[in-house]
Short mmCIF file of C-alpha atoms in Angstrom, two decimals:
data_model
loop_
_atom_site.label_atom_id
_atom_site.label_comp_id
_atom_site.label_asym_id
_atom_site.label_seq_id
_atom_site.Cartn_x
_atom_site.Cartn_y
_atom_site.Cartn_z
CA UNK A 124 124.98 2.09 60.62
CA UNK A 125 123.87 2.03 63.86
CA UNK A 126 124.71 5.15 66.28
CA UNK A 127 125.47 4.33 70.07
CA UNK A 128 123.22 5.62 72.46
CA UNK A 129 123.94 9.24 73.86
CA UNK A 130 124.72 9.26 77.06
CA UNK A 131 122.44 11.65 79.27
CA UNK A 132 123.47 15.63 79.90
CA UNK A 133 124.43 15.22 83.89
CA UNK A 134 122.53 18.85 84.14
CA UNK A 135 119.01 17.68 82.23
CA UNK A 136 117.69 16.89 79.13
CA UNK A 137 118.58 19.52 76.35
CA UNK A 138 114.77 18.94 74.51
CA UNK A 139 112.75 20.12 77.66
CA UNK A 140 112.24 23.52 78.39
CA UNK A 141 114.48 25.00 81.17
CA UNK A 142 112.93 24.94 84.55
CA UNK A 143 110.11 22.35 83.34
CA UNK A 144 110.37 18.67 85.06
CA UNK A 145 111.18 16.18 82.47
CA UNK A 146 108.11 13.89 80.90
CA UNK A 147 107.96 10.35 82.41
CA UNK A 148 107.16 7.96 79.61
CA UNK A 149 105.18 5.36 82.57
CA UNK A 150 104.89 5.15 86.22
CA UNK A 151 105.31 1.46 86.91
CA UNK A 152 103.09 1.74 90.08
CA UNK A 153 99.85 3.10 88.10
CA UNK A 154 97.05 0.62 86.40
CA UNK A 155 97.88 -0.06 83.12
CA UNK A 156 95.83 2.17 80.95
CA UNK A 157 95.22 4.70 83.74
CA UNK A 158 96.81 8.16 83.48
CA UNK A 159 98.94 9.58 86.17
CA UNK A 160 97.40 11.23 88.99
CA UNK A 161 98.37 14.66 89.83
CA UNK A 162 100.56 15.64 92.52
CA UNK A 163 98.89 15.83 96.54
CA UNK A 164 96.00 13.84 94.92
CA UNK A 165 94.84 10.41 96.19
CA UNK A 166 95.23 7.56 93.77
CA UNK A 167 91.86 6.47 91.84
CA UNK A 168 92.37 3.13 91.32
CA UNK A 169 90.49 -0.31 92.41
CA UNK A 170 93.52 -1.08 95.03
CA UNK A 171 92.14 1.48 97.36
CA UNK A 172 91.83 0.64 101.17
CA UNK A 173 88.53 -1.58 101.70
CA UNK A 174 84.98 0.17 103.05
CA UNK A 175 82.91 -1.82 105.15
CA UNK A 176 80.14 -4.01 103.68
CA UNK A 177 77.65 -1.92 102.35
CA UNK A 178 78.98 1.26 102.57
CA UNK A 179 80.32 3.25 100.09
CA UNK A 180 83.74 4.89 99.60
CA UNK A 181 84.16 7.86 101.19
CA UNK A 182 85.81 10.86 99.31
CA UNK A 183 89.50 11.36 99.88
CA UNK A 184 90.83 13.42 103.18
CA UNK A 185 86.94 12.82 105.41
CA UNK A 186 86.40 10.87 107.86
CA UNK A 187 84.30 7.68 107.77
CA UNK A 188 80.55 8.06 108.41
CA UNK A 189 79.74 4.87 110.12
CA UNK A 190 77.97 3.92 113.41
CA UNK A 191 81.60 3.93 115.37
CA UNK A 192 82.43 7.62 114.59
CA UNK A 193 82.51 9.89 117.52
CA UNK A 194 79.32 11.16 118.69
CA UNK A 195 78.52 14.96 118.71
CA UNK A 196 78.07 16.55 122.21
CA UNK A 197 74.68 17.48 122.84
CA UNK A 198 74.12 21.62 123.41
CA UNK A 199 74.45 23.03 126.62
CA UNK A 200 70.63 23.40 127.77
CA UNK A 201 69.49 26.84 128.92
CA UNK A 202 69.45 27.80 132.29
CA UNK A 203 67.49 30.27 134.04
CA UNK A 204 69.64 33.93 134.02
CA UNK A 205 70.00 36.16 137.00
CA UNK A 206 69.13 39.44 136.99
CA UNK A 207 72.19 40.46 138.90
CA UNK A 208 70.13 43.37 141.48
CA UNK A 209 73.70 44.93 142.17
CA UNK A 210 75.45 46.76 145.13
CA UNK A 211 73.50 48.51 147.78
CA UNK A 212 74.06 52.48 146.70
CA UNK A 213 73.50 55.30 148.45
CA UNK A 214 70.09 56.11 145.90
CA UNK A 215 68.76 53.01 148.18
CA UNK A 216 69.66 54.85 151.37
CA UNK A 217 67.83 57.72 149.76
CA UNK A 218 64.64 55.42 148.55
CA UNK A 219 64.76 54.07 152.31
CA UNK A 220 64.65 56.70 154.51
CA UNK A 221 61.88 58.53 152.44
CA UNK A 222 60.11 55.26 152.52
CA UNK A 223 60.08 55.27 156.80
CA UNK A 224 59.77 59.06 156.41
CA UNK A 225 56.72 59.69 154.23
CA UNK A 226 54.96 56.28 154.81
CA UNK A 227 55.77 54.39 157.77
CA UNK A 228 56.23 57.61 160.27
CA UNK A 229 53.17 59.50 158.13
CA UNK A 230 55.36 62.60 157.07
CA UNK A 231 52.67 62.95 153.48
CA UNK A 232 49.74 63.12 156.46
CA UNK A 233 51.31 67.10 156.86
CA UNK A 234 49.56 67.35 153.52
CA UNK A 235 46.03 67.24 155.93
CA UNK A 236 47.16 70.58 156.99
CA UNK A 237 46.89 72.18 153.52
CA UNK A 238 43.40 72.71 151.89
CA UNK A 239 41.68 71.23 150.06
CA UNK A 240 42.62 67.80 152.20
CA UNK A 241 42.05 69.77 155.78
CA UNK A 242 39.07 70.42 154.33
CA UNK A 243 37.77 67.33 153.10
CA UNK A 244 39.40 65.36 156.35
CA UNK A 245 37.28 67.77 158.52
CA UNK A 246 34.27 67.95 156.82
CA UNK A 247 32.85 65.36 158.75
CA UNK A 248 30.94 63.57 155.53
CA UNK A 249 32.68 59.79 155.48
CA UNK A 250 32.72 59.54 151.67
CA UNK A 251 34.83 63.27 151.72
CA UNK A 252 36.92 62.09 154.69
CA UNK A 253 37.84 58.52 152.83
CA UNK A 254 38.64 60.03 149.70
CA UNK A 255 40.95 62.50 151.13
CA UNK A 256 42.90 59.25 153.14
CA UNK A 257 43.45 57.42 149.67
CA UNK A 258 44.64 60.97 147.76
CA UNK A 259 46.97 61.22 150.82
CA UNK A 260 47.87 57.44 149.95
CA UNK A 261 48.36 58.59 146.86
CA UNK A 262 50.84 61.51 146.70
CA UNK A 263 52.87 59.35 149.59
CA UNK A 264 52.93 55.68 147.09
CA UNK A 265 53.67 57.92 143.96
CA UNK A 266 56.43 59.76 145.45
CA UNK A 267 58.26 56.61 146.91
CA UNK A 268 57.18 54.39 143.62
CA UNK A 269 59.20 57.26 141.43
CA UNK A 270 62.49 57.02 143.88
CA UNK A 271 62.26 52.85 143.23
CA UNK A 272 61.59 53.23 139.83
CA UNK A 273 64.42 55.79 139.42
CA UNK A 274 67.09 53.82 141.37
CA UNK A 275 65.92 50.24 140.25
CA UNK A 276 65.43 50.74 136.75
CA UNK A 277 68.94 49.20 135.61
CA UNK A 278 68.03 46.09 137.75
CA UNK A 279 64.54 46.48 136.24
CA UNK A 280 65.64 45.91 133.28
CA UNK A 281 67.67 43.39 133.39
CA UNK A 282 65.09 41.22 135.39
CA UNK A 283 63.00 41.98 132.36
CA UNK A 284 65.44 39.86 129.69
CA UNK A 285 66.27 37.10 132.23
CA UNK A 286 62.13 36.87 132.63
CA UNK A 287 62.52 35.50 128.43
CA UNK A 288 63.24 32.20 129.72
CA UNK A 289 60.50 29.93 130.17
CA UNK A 290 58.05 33.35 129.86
CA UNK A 291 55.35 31.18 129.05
CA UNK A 292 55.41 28.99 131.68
CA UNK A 293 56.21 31.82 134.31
CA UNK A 294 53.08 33.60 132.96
CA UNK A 295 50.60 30.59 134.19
CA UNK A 296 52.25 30.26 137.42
CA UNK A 297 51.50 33.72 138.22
CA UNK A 298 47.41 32.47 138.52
CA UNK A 299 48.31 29.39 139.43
CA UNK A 300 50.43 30.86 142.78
CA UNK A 301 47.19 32.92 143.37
CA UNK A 302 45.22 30.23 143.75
CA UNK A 303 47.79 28.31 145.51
CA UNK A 304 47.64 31.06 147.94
CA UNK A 305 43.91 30.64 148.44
CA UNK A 306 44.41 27.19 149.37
CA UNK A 307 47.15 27.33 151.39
CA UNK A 308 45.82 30.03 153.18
CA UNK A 309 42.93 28.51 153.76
CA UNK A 310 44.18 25.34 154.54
CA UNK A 311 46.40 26.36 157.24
CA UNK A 312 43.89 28.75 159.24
CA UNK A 313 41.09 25.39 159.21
CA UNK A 314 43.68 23.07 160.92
CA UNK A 315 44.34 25.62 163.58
CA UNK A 316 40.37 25.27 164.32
CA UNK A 317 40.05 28.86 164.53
CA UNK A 318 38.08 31.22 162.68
CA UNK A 319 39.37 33.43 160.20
CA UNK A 320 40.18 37.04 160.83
CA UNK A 321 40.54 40.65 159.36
CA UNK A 322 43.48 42.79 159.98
CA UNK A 323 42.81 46.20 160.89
CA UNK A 324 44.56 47.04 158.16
CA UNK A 325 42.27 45.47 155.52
CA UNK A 326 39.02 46.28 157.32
CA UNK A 327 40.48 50.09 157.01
CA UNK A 328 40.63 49.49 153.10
CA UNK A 329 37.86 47.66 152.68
CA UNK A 330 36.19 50.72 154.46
CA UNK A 331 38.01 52.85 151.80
CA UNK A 332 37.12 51.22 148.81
CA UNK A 333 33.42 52.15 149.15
CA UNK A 334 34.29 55.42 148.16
CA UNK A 335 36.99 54.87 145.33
CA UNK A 336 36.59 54.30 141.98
CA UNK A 337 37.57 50.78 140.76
CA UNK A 338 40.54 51.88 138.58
CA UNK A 339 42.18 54.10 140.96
CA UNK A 340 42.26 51.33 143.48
CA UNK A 341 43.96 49.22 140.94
CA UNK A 342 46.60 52.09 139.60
CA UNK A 343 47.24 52.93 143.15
CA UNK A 344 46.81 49.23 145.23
CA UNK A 345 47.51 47.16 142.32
CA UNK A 346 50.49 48.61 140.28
CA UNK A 347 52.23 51.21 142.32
CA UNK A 348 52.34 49.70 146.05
CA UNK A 349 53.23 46.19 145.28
CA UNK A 350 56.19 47.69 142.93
CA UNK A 351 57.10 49.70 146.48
CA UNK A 352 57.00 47.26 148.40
CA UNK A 353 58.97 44.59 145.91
CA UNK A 354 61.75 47.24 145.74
CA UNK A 355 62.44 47.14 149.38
CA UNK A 356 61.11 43.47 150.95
CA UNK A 357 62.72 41.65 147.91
CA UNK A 358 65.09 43.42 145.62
CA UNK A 359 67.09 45.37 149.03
CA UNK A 360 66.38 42.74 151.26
CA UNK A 361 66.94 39.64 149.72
CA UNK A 362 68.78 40.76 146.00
CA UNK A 363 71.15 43.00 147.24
CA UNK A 364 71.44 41.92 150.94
CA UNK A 365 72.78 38.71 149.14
CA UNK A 366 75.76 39.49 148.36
CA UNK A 367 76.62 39.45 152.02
CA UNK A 368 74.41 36.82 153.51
CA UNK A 369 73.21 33.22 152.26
CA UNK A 370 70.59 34.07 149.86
CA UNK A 371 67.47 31.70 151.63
CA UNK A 372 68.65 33.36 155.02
CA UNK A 373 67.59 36.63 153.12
CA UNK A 374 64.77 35.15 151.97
CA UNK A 375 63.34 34.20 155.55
CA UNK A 376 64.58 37.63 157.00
CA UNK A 377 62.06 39.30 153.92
CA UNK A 378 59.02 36.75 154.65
CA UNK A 379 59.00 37.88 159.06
CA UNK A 380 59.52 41.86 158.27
CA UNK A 381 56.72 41.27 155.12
CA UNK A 382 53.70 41.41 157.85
CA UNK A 383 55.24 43.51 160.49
CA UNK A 384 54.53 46.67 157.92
CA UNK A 385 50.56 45.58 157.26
CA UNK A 386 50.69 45.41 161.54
CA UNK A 387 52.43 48.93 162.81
CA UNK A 388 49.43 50.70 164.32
CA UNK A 389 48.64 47.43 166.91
CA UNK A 390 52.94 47.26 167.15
CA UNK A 391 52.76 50.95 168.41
CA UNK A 392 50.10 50.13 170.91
CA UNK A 393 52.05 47.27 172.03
CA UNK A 394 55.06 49.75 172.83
CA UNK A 395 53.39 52.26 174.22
CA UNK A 396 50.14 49.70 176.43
CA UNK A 397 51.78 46.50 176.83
CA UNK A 398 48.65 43.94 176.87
CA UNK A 399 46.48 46.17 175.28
CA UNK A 400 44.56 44.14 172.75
CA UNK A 401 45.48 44.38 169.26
CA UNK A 402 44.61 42.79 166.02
CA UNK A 403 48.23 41.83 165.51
CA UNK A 404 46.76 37.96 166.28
CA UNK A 405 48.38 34.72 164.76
CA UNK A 406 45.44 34.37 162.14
CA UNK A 407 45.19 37.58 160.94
CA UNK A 408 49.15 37.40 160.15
CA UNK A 409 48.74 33.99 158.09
CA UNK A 410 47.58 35.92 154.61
CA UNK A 411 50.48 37.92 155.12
CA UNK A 412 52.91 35.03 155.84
CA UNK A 413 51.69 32.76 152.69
CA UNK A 414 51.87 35.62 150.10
CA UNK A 415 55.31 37.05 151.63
CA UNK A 416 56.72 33.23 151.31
CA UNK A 417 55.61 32.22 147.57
CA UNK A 418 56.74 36.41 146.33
CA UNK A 419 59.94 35.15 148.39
CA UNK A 420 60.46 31.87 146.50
CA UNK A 421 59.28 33.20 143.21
CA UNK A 422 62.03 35.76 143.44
CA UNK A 423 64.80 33.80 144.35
CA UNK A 424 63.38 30.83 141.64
CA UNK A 425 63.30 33.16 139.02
CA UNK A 426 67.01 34.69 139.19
CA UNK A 427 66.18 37.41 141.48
CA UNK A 428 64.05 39.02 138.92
CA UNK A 429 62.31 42.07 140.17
CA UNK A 430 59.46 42.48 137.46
CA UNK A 431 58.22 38.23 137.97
CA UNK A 432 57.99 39.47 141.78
CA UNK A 433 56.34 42.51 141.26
CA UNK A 434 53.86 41.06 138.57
CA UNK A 435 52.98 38.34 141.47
CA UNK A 436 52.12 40.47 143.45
CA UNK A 437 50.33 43.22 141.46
CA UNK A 438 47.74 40.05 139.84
CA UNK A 439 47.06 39.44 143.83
CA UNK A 440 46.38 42.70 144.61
CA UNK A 441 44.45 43.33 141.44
CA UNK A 442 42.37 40.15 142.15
CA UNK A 443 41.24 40.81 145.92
CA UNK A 444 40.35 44.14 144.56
CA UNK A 445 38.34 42.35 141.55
CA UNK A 446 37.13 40.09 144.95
CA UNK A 447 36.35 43.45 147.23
CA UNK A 448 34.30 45.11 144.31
CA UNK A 449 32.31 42.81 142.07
CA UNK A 450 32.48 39.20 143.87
CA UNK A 451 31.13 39.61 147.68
CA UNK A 452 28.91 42.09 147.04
CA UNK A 453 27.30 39.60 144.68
CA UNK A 454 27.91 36.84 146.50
CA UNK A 455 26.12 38.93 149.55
CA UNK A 456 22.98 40.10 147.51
CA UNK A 457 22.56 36.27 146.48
CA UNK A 458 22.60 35.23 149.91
CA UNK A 459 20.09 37.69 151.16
CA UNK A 460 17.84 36.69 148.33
CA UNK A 461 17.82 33.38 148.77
CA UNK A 462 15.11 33.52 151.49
CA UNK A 463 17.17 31.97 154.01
CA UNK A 464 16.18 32.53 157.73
CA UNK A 465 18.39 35.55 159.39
CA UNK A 466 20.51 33.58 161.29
CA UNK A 467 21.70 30.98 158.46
CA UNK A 468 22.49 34.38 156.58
CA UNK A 469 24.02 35.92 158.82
CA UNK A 470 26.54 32.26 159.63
CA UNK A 471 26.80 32.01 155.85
CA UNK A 472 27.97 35.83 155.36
CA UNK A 473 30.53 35.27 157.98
CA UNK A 474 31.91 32.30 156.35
CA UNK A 475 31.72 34.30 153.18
CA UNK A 476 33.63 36.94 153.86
CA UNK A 477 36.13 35.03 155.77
CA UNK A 478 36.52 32.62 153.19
CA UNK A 479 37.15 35.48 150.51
CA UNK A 480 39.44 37.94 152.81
CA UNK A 481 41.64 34.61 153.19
CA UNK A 482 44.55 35.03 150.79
CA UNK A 483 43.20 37.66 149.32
CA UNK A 484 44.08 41.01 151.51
CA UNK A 485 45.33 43.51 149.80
CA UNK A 486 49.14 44.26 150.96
CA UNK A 487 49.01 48.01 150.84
CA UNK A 488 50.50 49.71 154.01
CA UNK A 489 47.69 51.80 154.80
CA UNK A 490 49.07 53.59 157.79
CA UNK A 491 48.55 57.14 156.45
CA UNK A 492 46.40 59.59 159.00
CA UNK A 493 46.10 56.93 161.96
#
């Protein structure tokens, strides 16, 4: 005898566990044969949504890899970093007035007074009376180069990791504005038709270096003045006096003062003699002009980085000393040997040493016992 169907518990079915969902005997919307897919997971069946032609089906939840998909941004590129020079502080009021004090008014020349330099300045023997002028040179440049050094070293620093960009490249233009200088230089003193002249300044120096070993000149010419006078014509000037005034402004106010310090004897004399003759001429102030203006744009170009300046302008001073010792003296002795008649040598040496001071003067304010 057949029994009539039970009709269903309203709470459940009494053979499935309590709290378990009850067992489906067939889901009427899965391919026959398949088994159901869990729950949250896409169906894997053949009725899934079409892929273009010839590409294949891309997993569940990512987006499609085809040539319409939204392009990546490129990077950001790398831009040059400044070195950020800071505020003007009273340590650069400090560095300053020592700088006009010891150097520019001659306040290290008391040191002549004291022996063993009175002695040496008064012994009336040239090679004892230079040497004393560059130890005086000395003492005054180291003092001053310790303040900068001191008071510039966070902005130091700092111009050091911005210089990681592009090092490579900033390394060959250092050379490369060198010669750049040389022709420039050279260039613009030709089209003026007039011959080129020595400062009074250089001549002084050159006149010094006869008696200095060639290291010295470099520790003292090549490393510690151009860091000096970096620190004050560029960093004060044009870094820090920035932050008030447009930056090129800065720039142009750096490249006029630049000469004016190589120039103060014949600036005295025209104070004190008005139309007494000086060497303070417009050719002997181009050199001056042409390295002050590419230190100037270097600076600025390079984030306002202190060591790319003073680097410029140590390799120049390092390479008219390189010039001053080894190259015209050579250059001289081959000229003499080459059994010209006097008067072609003595033409040709004039060009010579015109041709190599051009570009090449060393900018070291030599105003110490004038």
């Amino acid at each position: 005898m057949t029994q009539p169907p039970q009709n269903p518990s309203p709470y459940g079915d009494p053979s499935q566990p309590y709290g378990q969902a009850p067992q489906q005997h067939g889901d009427p919307s899965q391919a026959y044969g398949q088994q159901p897919q869990p729950y949250g997971q896409a169906p894997q069946n053949g009725w899934q949504q079409p892929q273009p032609y010839g590409q294949q089906p891309q997993p569940y939840g990512q987006p499609p890899q085809n040539g319409w998909q939204q392009p990546h941004p490129a990077p950001p590129r790398r831009r040059q970093r400044d070195s950020e020079p800071g505020r003007f502080t009273w340590a650069d009021l400090i560095a300053f007035l020592a700088y006009v004090v010891v150097m520019l008014v001659g306040g290290v020349a008391l040191l002549g007074l004291v022996p063993p330099f009175s002695t040496m300045l008064s012994s009336g023997v040239e090679a004892q009376e230079q040497q004393a002028q560059f130890l005086l040179n000395v003492v005054g440049y180291g003092l001053i180069f310790a303040l900068a050094l001191a008071f510039s070293a966070k902005a130091f620093w700092r111009s050091v990791k911005a210089f990681r960009h592009l090092w490579w490249l900033k390394l060959l233009l250092i050379p490369a504005a060198w010669i750049g200088t040389l022709i420039l230089t050279a260039l613009i003193v030709l089209s003026m038709g007039a011959e080129p002249e020595t400062s009074a300044n250089q001549l002084a120096i050159e006149g010094m270096l006869q008696y200095v070993p060639f290291l010295a000149a470099v520790l003292v010419m090549g490393l510690l003045g151009p860091y000096v006078e970096e620190y004050f014509f560029r960093h004060l000037l044009i870094g820090k006096l920035s932050r008030f005034i447009n930056i090129w402004i800065c720039g142009v106010i750096s490249v006029i003062t630049f000469p004016l310090l190589h120039f103060i004897p014949a600036l005295v004399t025209m104070l004190v003699s008005p139309g007494a003759a000086t060497d303070l001429t417009v050719i002997s102030v181009v050199p001056y002009l042409v390295m002050g203006s590419i230190f100037t744009l270097a600076y600025i170009l390079t984030g306002r980085s202190l060591v790319y300046a003073w680097l410029l302008h140590a390799f120049n001073n390092v390479m008219a000393l390189v010039m001053a010792y080894f190259v015209q003296p050579r250059l001289e002795q081959f000229l003499e040997d080459s059994g010209m008649d006097l008067e072609d040598v003595q033409g040709l040496f004039a060009a010579a040493r015109g041709l190599l001071r051009l570009g090449t003067e060393v900018t070291f304010a030599l105003t110490i016992g004038r």
